[in-house]
PDB file of C-alpha atoms in Angstrom:
ATOM      1  CA  MET A   1      95.865 137.299 110.551  1.00 44.00           C
ATOM      2  CA  GLU A   2      97.440 136.900 107.059  1.00 48.00           C
ATOM      3  CA  GLY A   3     100.712 136.910 108.358  1.00 54.00           C
ATOM      4  CA  ASP A   4     100.367 134.347 111.386  1.00 61.00           C
ATOM      5  CA  CYS A   5      98.496 132.402 108.910  1.00 66.00           C
ATOM      6  CA  LEU A   6     101.682 132.411 106.479  1.00 66.00           C
ATOM      7  CA  SER A   7     103.746 131.804 109.438  1.00 72.00           C
ATOM      8  CA  CYS A   8     101.790 128.418 110.774  1.00 74.00           C
ATOM      9  CA  MET A   9     101.821 127.450 107.028  1.00 72.00           C
ATOM     10  CA  LYS A  10     105.656 127.963 107.198  1.00 74.00           C
ATOM     11  CA  TYR A  11     106.472 125.888 110.272  1.00 77.00           C
ATOM     12  CA  LEU A  12     103.733 123.039 109.176  1.00 76.00           C
ATOM     13  CA  MET A  13     105.809 122.645 105.748  1.00 76.00           C
ATOM     14  CA  PHE A  14     108.817 122.812 107.602  1.00 80.00           C
ATOM     15  CA  ILE A  15     107.805 120.127 110.308  1.00 80.00           C
ATOM     16  CA  PHE A  16     106.230 117.711 107.106  1.00 78.00           C
ATOM     17  CA  ASN A  17     109.525 118.265 105.225  1.00 79.00           C
ATOM     18  CA  PHE A  18     111.689 117.335 108.450  1.00 83.00           C
ATOM     19  CA  PHE A  19     110.145 114.160 109.044  1.00 81.00           C
ATOM     20  CA  ILE A  20     110.414 113.440 104.936  1.00 80.00           C
ATOM     21  CA  PHE A  21     113.906 114.281 105.553  1.00 81.00           C
ATOM     22  CA  LEU A  22     114.652 112.122 108.356  1.00 84.00           C
ATOM     23  CA  GLY A  23     113.295 109.371 106.436  1.00 79.00           C
ATOM     24  CA  GLY A  24     115.418 109.881 103.577  1.00 78.00           C
ATOM     25  CA  SER A  25     118.576 110.204 105.834  1.00 85.00           C
ATOM     26  CA  PHE A  26     117.588 106.735 107.352  1.00 83.00           C
ATOM     27  CA  LEU A  27     116.855 104.945 104.053  1.00 78.00           C
ATOM     28  CA  LEU A  28     120.485 106.301 102.570  1.00 82.00           C
ATOM     29  CA  GLY A  29     121.985 105.025 106.118  1.00 82.00           C
ATOM     30  CA  VAL A  30     120.521 101.422 105.916  1.00 77.00           C
ATOM     31  CA  GLY A  31     121.480 100.838 102.157  1.00 76.00           C
ATOM     32  CA  ALA A  32     125.102 102.315 102.447  1.00 79.00           C
ATOM     33  CA  TRP A  33     125.731 100.196 105.803  1.00 76.00           C
ATOM     34  CA  VAL A  34     124.640  96.855 104.194  1.00 70.00           C
ATOM     35  CA  LEU A  35     126.834  97.867 100.892  1.00 72.00           C
ATOM     36  CA  VAL A  36     129.818  98.368 102.869  1.00 72.00           C
ATOM     37  CA  ASP A  37     129.258  96.518 106.206  1.00 63.00           C
ATOM     38  CA  PRO A  38     132.426  94.621 106.968  1.00 53.00           C
ATOM     39  CA  THR A  39     130.595  91.481 109.176  1.00 55.00           C
ATOM     40  CA  GLY A  40     129.120  89.993 105.855  1.00 52.00           C
ATOM     41  CA  PHE A  41     125.871  91.334 105.961  1.00 53.00           C
ATOM     42  CA  ARG A  42     126.123  92.177 102.443  1.00 54.00           C
ATOM     43  CA  GLU A  43     127.367  88.582 101.464  1.00 53.00           C
ATOM     44  CA  ILE A  44     123.641  87.472 103.245  1.00 50.00           C
ATOM     45  CA  VAL A  45     121.505  90.006 101.338  1.00 51.00           C
ATOM     46  CA  ALA A  46     123.725  89.266  97.824  1.00 52.00           C
ATOM     47  CA  VAL A  47     122.145  85.118  98.101  1.00 50.00           C
ATOM     48  CA  ASN A  48     119.038  86.151  97.670  1.00 52.00           C
ATOM     49  CA  PRO A  49     119.145  88.473  94.195  1.00 55.00           C
ATOM     50  CA  LEU A  50     115.951  90.415  95.020  1.00 54.00           C
ATOM     51  CA  LEU A  51     116.802  91.769  98.346  1.00 58.00           C
ATOM     52  CA  PHE A  52     120.178  92.670  96.812  1.00 63.00           C
ATOM     53  CA  MET A  53     118.242  94.915  94.193  1.00 68.00           C
ATOM     54  CA  GLY A  54     115.965  95.868  97.272  1.00 67.00           C
ATOM     55  CA  VAL A  55     119.446  97.709  98.534  1.00 72.00           C
ATOM     56  CA  TYR A  56     119.574  99.555  95.383  1.00 77.00           C
ATOM     57  CA  VAL A  57     115.795 101.131  95.615  1.00 76.00           C
ATOM     58  CA  ILE A  58     116.388 101.859  98.682  1.00 77.00           C
ATOM     59  CA  LEU A  59     119.174 103.927  98.685  1.00 81.00           C
ATOM     60  CA  ALA A  60     117.234 105.700  95.326  1.00 82.00           C
ATOM     61  CA  MET A  61     114.166 106.027  97.763  1.00 81.00           C
ATOM     62  CA  GLY A  62     116.932 107.515 100.648  1.00 81.00           C
ATOM     63  CA  ALA A  63     118.347 109.730  97.966  1.00 85.00           C
ATOM     64  CA  MET A  64     115.111 111.293  96.743  1.00 83.00           C
ATOM     65  CA  LEU A  65     113.460 111.803  99.828  1.00 82.00           C
ATOM     66  CA  PHE A  66     116.622 112.986 101.396  1.00 85.00           C
ATOM     67  CA  LEU A  67     116.604 115.554  98.865  1.00 85.00           C
ATOM     68  CA  LEU A  68     112.787 116.562  98.346  1.00 82.00           C
ATOM     69  CA  GLY A  69     113.298 116.841 102.262  1.00 83.00           C
ATOM     70  CA  PHE A  70     116.195 119.415 102.481  1.00 85.00           C
ATOM     71  CA  LEU A  71     114.377 121.302  99.756  1.00 83.00           C
ATOM     72  CA  GLY A  72     111.306 121.442 101.690  1.00 81.00           C
ATOM     73  CA  CYS A  73     112.719 122.476 104.857  1.00 82.00           C
ATOM     74  CA  CYS A  74     115.321 125.179 103.595  1.00 83.00           C
ATOM     75  CA  GLY A  75     112.567 126.603 101.559  1.00 80.00           C
ATOM     76  CA  ALA A  76     110.086 126.831 103.964  1.00 78.00           C
ATOM     77  CA  ILE A  77     112.165 128.199 106.671  1.00 79.00           C
ATOM     78  CA  ARG A  78     114.359 130.871 104.242  1.00 80.00           C
ATOM     79  CA  GLU A  79     110.910 131.641 102.563  1.00 75.00           C
ATOM     80  CA  ASN A  80     113.095 130.819  99.293  1.00 77.00           C
ATOM     81  CA  LYS A  81     110.999 131.257  96.541  1.00 78.00           C
ATOM     82  CA  CYS A  82     113.484 129.355  94.062  1.00 82.00           C
ATOM     83  CA  LEU A  83     113.759 126.200  96.337  1.00 80.00           C
ATOM     84  CA  LEU A  84     109.773 126.276  97.235  1.00 78.00           C
ATOM     85  CA  LEU A  85     109.480 126.717  93.377  1.00 81.00           C
ATOM     86  CA  PHE A  86     112.247 123.870  92.805  1.00 82.00           C
ATOM     87  CA  PHE A  87     110.531 121.509  95.600  1.00 82.00           C
ATOM     88  CA  PHE A  88     107.362 121.629  93.489  1.00 81.00           C
ATOM     89  CA  MET A  89     108.671 120.448  90.255  1.00 83.00           C
ATOM     90  CA  LEU A  90     110.074 117.803  91.674  1.00 82.00           C
ATOM     91  CA  ILE A  91     106.956 116.833  93.564  1.00 79.00           C
ATOM     92  CA  LEU A  92     105.052 117.297  90.651  1.00 81.00           C
ATOM     93  CA  PHE A  93     107.952 115.367  88.268  1.00 83.00           C
ATOM     94  CA  ILE A  94     107.312 112.248  90.515  1.00 79.00           C
ATOM     95  CA  PHE A  95     103.669 112.621  90.745  1.00 78.00           C
ATOM     96  CA  LEU A  96     103.202 112.474  86.677  1.00 81.00           C
ATOM     97  CA  ALA A  97     105.808 109.659  86.428  1.00 79.00           C
ATOM     98  CA  GLU A  98     103.728 107.925  88.550  1.00 74.00           C
ATOM     99  CA  LEU A  99     100.635 108.547  86.824  1.00 78.00           C
ATOM    100  CA  ALA A 100     102.531 107.620  83.500  1.00 81.00           C
ATOM    101  CA  ALA A 101     103.348 104.340  84.909  1.00 75.00           C
ATOM    102  CA  ALA A 102      99.926 103.916  85.866  1.00 74.00           C
ATOM    103  CA  ILE A 103      98.328 104.211  82.957  1.00 80.00           C
ATOM    104  CA  LEU A 104     100.929 102.649  80.859  1.00 75.00           C
ATOM    105  CA  ALA A 105     100.766  99.464  83.190  1.00 69.00           C
ATOM    106  CA  PHE A 106      96.802  99.979  82.581  1.00 72.00           C
ATOM    107  CA  LEU A 107      97.208 100.180  78.318  1.00 73.00           C
ATOM    108  CA  PHE A 108      99.530  97.427  78.195  1.00 69.00           C
ATOM    109  CA  ARG A 109      97.910  95.092  80.659  1.00 63.00           C
ATOM    110  CA  GLU A 110      97.642  92.522  77.899  1.00 62.00           C
ATOM    111  CA  HIS A 111     100.655  91.905  77.657  1.00 63.00           C
ATOM    112  CA  LEU A 112     101.008  90.867  80.947  1.00 67.00           C
ATOM    113  CA  THR A 113     100.029  87.259  80.555  1.00 79.00           C
ATOM    114  CA  ARG A 114     100.994  83.823  80.662  1.00 83.00           C
ATOM    115  CA  GLU A 115     101.347  83.468  77.030  1.00 85.00           C
ATOM    116  CA  TYR A 116     103.319  86.570  76.154  1.00 83.00           C
ATOM    117  CA  PHE A 117     105.771  85.587  78.487  1.00 86.00           C
ATOM    118  CA  SER A 118     106.342  81.739  77.266  1.00 89.00           C
ATOM    119  CA  ARG A 119     106.403  83.275  73.753  1.00 88.00           C
ATOM    120  CA  GLU A 120     109.099  85.567  75.165  1.00 88.00           C
ATOM    121  CA  LEU A 121     110.907  83.173  76.744  1.00 90.00           C
ATOM    122  CA  LYS A 122     111.255  80.780  74.216  1.00 91.00           C
ATOM    123  CA  ARG A 123     112.246  83.327  71.697  1.00 90.00           C
ATOM    124  CA  HIS A 124     115.172  85.145  73.551  1.00 88.00           C
ATOM    125  CA  TYR A 125     116.110  82.937  76.663  1.00 91.00           C
ATOM    126  CA  GLN A 126     119.910  81.922  75.874  1.00 87.00           C
ATOM    127  CA  GLY A 127     120.920  80.203  79.079  1.00 82.00           C
ATOM    128  CA  ARG A 128     124.076  81.284  81.303  1.00 76.00           C
ATOM    129  CA  ASN A 129     124.865  84.511  79.365  1.00 64.00           C
ATOM    130  CA  ASN A 130     124.858  86.838  81.928  1.00 66.00           C
ATOM    131  CA  THR A 131     125.596  89.796  79.511  1.00 73.00           C
ATOM    132  CA  ASP A 132     121.872  89.581  77.705  1.00 77.00           C
ATOM    133  CA  VAL A 133     119.592  91.756  80.312  1.00 79.00           C
ATOM    134  CA  PHE A 134     116.594  89.542  79.328  1.00 85.00           C
ATOM    135  CA  THR A 135     118.739  85.923  80.108  1.00 87.00           C
ATOM    136  CA  SER A 136     120.224  87.396  83.458  1.00 84.00           C
ATOM    137  CA  THR A 137     116.910  89.058  84.449  1.00 84.00           C
ATOM    138  CA  TRP A 138     114.972  85.254  84.142  1.00 89.00           C
ATOM    139  CA  ASN A 139     118.031  83.595  86.192  1.00 88.00           C
ATOM    140  CA  VAL A 140     117.331  86.373  88.768  1.00 84.00           C
ATOM    141  CA  ILE A 141     113.943  85.719  88.762  1.00 87.00           C
ATOM    142  CA  MET A 142     114.048  81.422  88.742  1.00 90.00           C
ATOM    143  CA  THR A 143     116.652  81.886  91.485  1.00 86.00           C
ATOM    144  CA  THR A 144     114.635  83.741  93.878  1.00 84.00           C
ATOM    145  CA  PHE A 145     111.410  82.287  93.343  1.00 87.00           C
ATOM    146  CA  ASP A 146     112.593  78.831  92.869  1.00 88.00           C
ATOM    147  CA  CYS A 147     110.908  78.240  89.777  1.00 91.00           C
ATOM    148  CA  CYS A 148     111.388  76.952  86.470  1.00 92.00           C
ATOM    149  CA  GLY A 149     109.969  78.857  83.010  1.00 90.00           C
ATOM    150  CA  VAL A 150     106.739  80.711  83.053  1.00 91.00           C
ATOM    151  CA  SER A 151     104.229  77.921  83.183  1.00 90.00           C
ATOM    152  CA  GLY A 152     107.022  75.040  84.058  1.00 90.00           C
ATOM    153  CA  PRO A 153     110.063  72.800  82.515  1.00 89.00           C
ATOM    154  CA  GLU A 154     107.939  72.448  79.334  1.00 89.00           C
ATOM    155  CA  ASP A 155     108.932  76.110  78.272  1.00 90.00           C
ATOM    156  CA  PHE A 156     112.000  75.153  77.417  1.00 90.00           C
ATOM    157  CA  ASP A 157     110.708  72.650  74.910  1.00 87.00           C
ATOM    158  CA  GLU A 158     111.604  74.059  71.017  1.00 85.00           C
ATOM    159  CA  SER A 159     113.459  77.301  72.715  1.00 88.00           C
ATOM    160  CA  LEU A 160     115.904  79.257  71.674  1.00 90.00           C
ATOM    161  CA  PHE A 161     117.920  77.736  74.663  1.00 89.00           C
ATOM    162  CA  ARG A 162     117.383  74.172  73.935  1.00 88.00           C
ATOM    163  CA  LEU A 163     118.734  75.494  70.080  1.00 89.00           C
ATOM    164  CA  LEU A 164     122.194  76.923  71.628  1.00 88.00           C
ATOM    165  CA  ASN A 165     122.326  73.915  74.093  1.00 87.00           C
ATOM    166  CA  PRO A 166     120.876  70.166  72.456  1.00 86.00           C
ATOM    167  CA  ASN A 167     122.085  68.673  75.432  1.00 85.00           C
ATOM    168  CA  LYS A 168     120.170  70.206  77.673  1.00 86.00           C
ATOM    169  CA  MET A 169     116.449  69.965  78.691  1.00 87.00           C
ATOM    170  CA  VAL A 170     116.563  72.979  81.422  1.00 88.00           C
ATOM    171  CA  PRO A 171     119.255  75.820  82.174  1.00 88.00           C
ATOM    172  CA  GLU A 172     120.922  75.479  85.633  1.00 86.00           C
ATOM    173  CA  THR A 173     118.525  77.755  87.584  1.00 86.00           C
ATOM    174  CA  CYS A 174     115.888  75.534  87.393  1.00 88.00           C
ATOM    175  CA  CYS A 175     117.798  72.713  89.076  1.00 86.00           C
ATOM    176  CA  GLN A 176     117.043  72.005  92.843  1.00 81.00           C
ATOM    177  CA  TRP A 177     120.364  72.313  94.655  1.00 72.00           C
ATOM    178  CA  ASN A 178     121.080  68.598  96.571  1.00 60.00           C
ATOM    179  CA  SER A 179     123.888  69.117  98.842  1.00 48.00           C
ATOM    180  CA  TYR A 180     124.574  64.959  98.999  1.00 46.00           C
ATOM    181  CA  LEU A 181     124.513  64.653  95.012  1.00 49.00           C
ATOM    182  CA  GLY A 182     125.825  68.174  94.040  1.00 55.00           C
ATOM    183  CA  ASP A 183     126.876  68.854  90.858  1.00 60.00           C
ATOM    184  CA  ALA A 184     125.913  65.421  89.601  1.00 60.00           C
ATOM    185  CA  GLY A 185     122.427  66.062  90.446  1.00 64.00           C
ATOM    186  CA  VAL A 186     122.255  69.143  88.640  1.00 74.00           C
ATOM    187  CA  GLU A 187     123.638  67.591  85.403  1.00 76.00           C
ATOM    188  CA  GLN A 188     121.104  65.373  85.751  1.00 77.00           C
ATOM    189  CA  CYS A 189     118.603  67.653  86.479  1.00 80.00           C
ATOM    190  CA  MET A 190     119.994  69.390  83.117  1.00 77.00           C
ATOM    191  CA  SER A 191     120.172  66.533  80.911  1.00 74.00           C
ATOM    192  CA  SER A 192     116.820  64.428  81.800  1.00 67.00           C
ATOM    193  CA  SER A 193     115.851  64.012  85.831  1.00 64.00           C
ATOM    194  CA  ALA A 194     112.593  66.015  86.763  1.00 69.00           C
ATOM    195  CA  ALA A 195     112.927  64.480  89.951  1.00 71.00           C
ATOM    196  CA  PHE A 196     116.051  67.668  90.399  1.00 77.00           C
ATOM    197  CA  GLN A 197     113.947  70.338  88.874  1.00 85.00           C
ATOM    198  CA  HIS A 198     111.670  72.850  90.060  1.00 85.00           C
ATOM    199  CA  ASN A 199     108.010  71.690  88.391  1.00 87.00           C
ATOM    200  CA  LYS A 200     106.418  74.925  89.277  1.00 89.00           C
ATOM    201  CA  GLY A 201     106.153  77.508  86.822  1.00 91.00           C
ATOM    202  CA  CYS A 202     107.071  81.343  87.425  1.00 91.00           C
ATOM    203  CA  TYR A 203     103.867  82.880  86.719  1.00 90.00           C
ATOM    204  CA  SER A 204     102.389  81.423  89.245  1.00 88.00           C
ATOM    205  CA  ALA A 205     105.212  81.342  91.926  1.00 87.00           C
ATOM    206  CA  MET A 206     105.522  85.295  91.439  1.00 85.00           C
ATOM    207  CA  VAL A 207     101.389  85.979  91.350  1.00 82.00           C
ATOM    208  CA  GLU A 208     101.279  84.150  94.412  1.00 81.00           C
ATOM    209  CA  TYR A 209     104.234  85.981  96.146  1.00 79.00           C
ATOM    210  CA  PHE A 210     103.007  89.396  95.285  1.00 76.00           C
ATOM    211  CA  GLU A 211      98.984  88.788  95.689  1.00 73.00           C
ATOM    212  CA  ALA A 212     100.241  88.782  99.280  1.00 70.00           C
ATOM    213  CA  TYR A 213     101.325  92.405  99.672  1.00 70.00           C
ATOM    214  CA  ILE A 214      98.722  93.466  96.613  1.00 69.00           C
ATOM    215  CA  TYR A 215      96.501  95.390  99.592  1.00 72.00           C
ATOM    216  CA  SER A 216      99.531  96.494 100.996  1.00 73.00           C
ATOM    217  CA  ALA A 217     100.953  98.028  97.966  1.00 66.00           C
ATOM    218  CA  GLY A 218      97.761  99.734  97.386  1.00 68.00           C
ATOM    219  CA  ALA A 219      97.312 101.125 100.422  1.00 74.00           C
ATOM    220  CA  LEU A 220     101.089 102.309 100.599  1.00 69.00           C
ATOM    221  CA  ALA A 221     100.569 104.067  97.209  1.00 70.00           C
ATOM    222  CA  ILE A 222      97.220 105.681  98.054  1.00 75.00           C
ATOM    223  CA  VAL A 223      99.598 107.190 100.989  1.00 75.00           C
ATOM    224  CA  VAL A 224     102.410 108.074  99.061  1.00 71.00           C
ATOM    225  CA  LEU A 225     100.108 110.020  96.351  1.00 72.00           C
ATOM    226  CA  ALA A 226      98.192 112.073  99.242  1.00 75.00           C
ATOM    227  CA  VAL A 227     101.167 113.343 100.788  1.00 73.00           C
ATOM    228  CA  GLU A 228     102.801 114.474  97.421  1.00 71.00           C
ATOM    229  CA  LEU A 229      99.650 116.243  96.588  1.00 76.00           C
ATOM    230  CA  PHE A 230      99.528 117.967 100.509  1.00 74.00           C
ATOM    231  CA  ALA A 231     102.989 118.625  99.815  1.00 73.00           C
ATOM    232  CA  MET A 232     102.050 120.541  96.382  1.00 74.00           C
ATOM    233  CA  VAL A 233      99.915 122.137  98.236  1.00 74.00           C
ATOM    234  CA  PHE A 234     102.059 123.041 100.870  1.00 70.00           C
ATOM    235  CA  ALA A 235     104.416 124.904  98.931  1.00 72.00           C
ATOM    236  CA  MET A 236     102.563 126.680  96.392  1.00 74.00           C
ATOM    237  CA  CYS A 237     100.583 128.157  98.913  1.00 73.00           C
ATOM    238  CA  LEU A 238     103.677 129.660 100.505  1.00 70.00           C
ATOM    239  CA  PHE A 239     105.190 130.403  97.500  1.00 69.00           C
ATOM    240  CA  ARG A 240     102.298 132.524  96.882  1.00 72.00           C
ATOM    241  CA  GLY A 241     101.764 133.765 100.491  1.00 65.00           C
ATOM    242  CA  ILE A 242     106.071 135.318 100.365  1.00 63.00           C
ATOM    243  CA  GLN A 243     106.176 138.785  99.204  1.00 57.00           C
TER     244      GLN A 243
END
């Protein structure tokens, strides 16, 4: 009876991890295809920095799921304690990392305020300096969400950006591109004209964008945590059952 139970658990774990393996392979394939696609799909994605970063997230997730599925399948079907232990430790590490991220997000939630981001933007944003991580990150955010500053263009008043660029009111990433006026419109935007500026702040734009996905993200997080817990239980039960 115990042998039948162990055999059943072994094949259940194999099937479970085989689907994880297939999912990881699919994500790896999609990410690799976008990066090397000769038909120009990469250039289309690259226009939106958020989508382009998403490609690397897909590749990382695909690689992780591929490795987990492979270890789980091989460990289960070969009844290899070493592989099962490695699988369990990897799942446990991911679970603890997610738990630590959730705790840190809760502890530092007071820093995720509009005032905090405005203060940091005034102190550190430089404009077109792509070698500075803070500046380049904000450039990506403002370009992706068609926004300007944290609360609006006024965030650049009395800022480091104005100190470094005294003739510019706002950076180029705050400007609406006008195909008729072209570069002239961008120059007017940066110098004085509010007509060519994105007047909406990035804080509001990002909150509105992610608000639509918050319930889906929460449900997905619960599903992922449940899958990880089941995987750990399966791995430990099978590990203990193998002679």
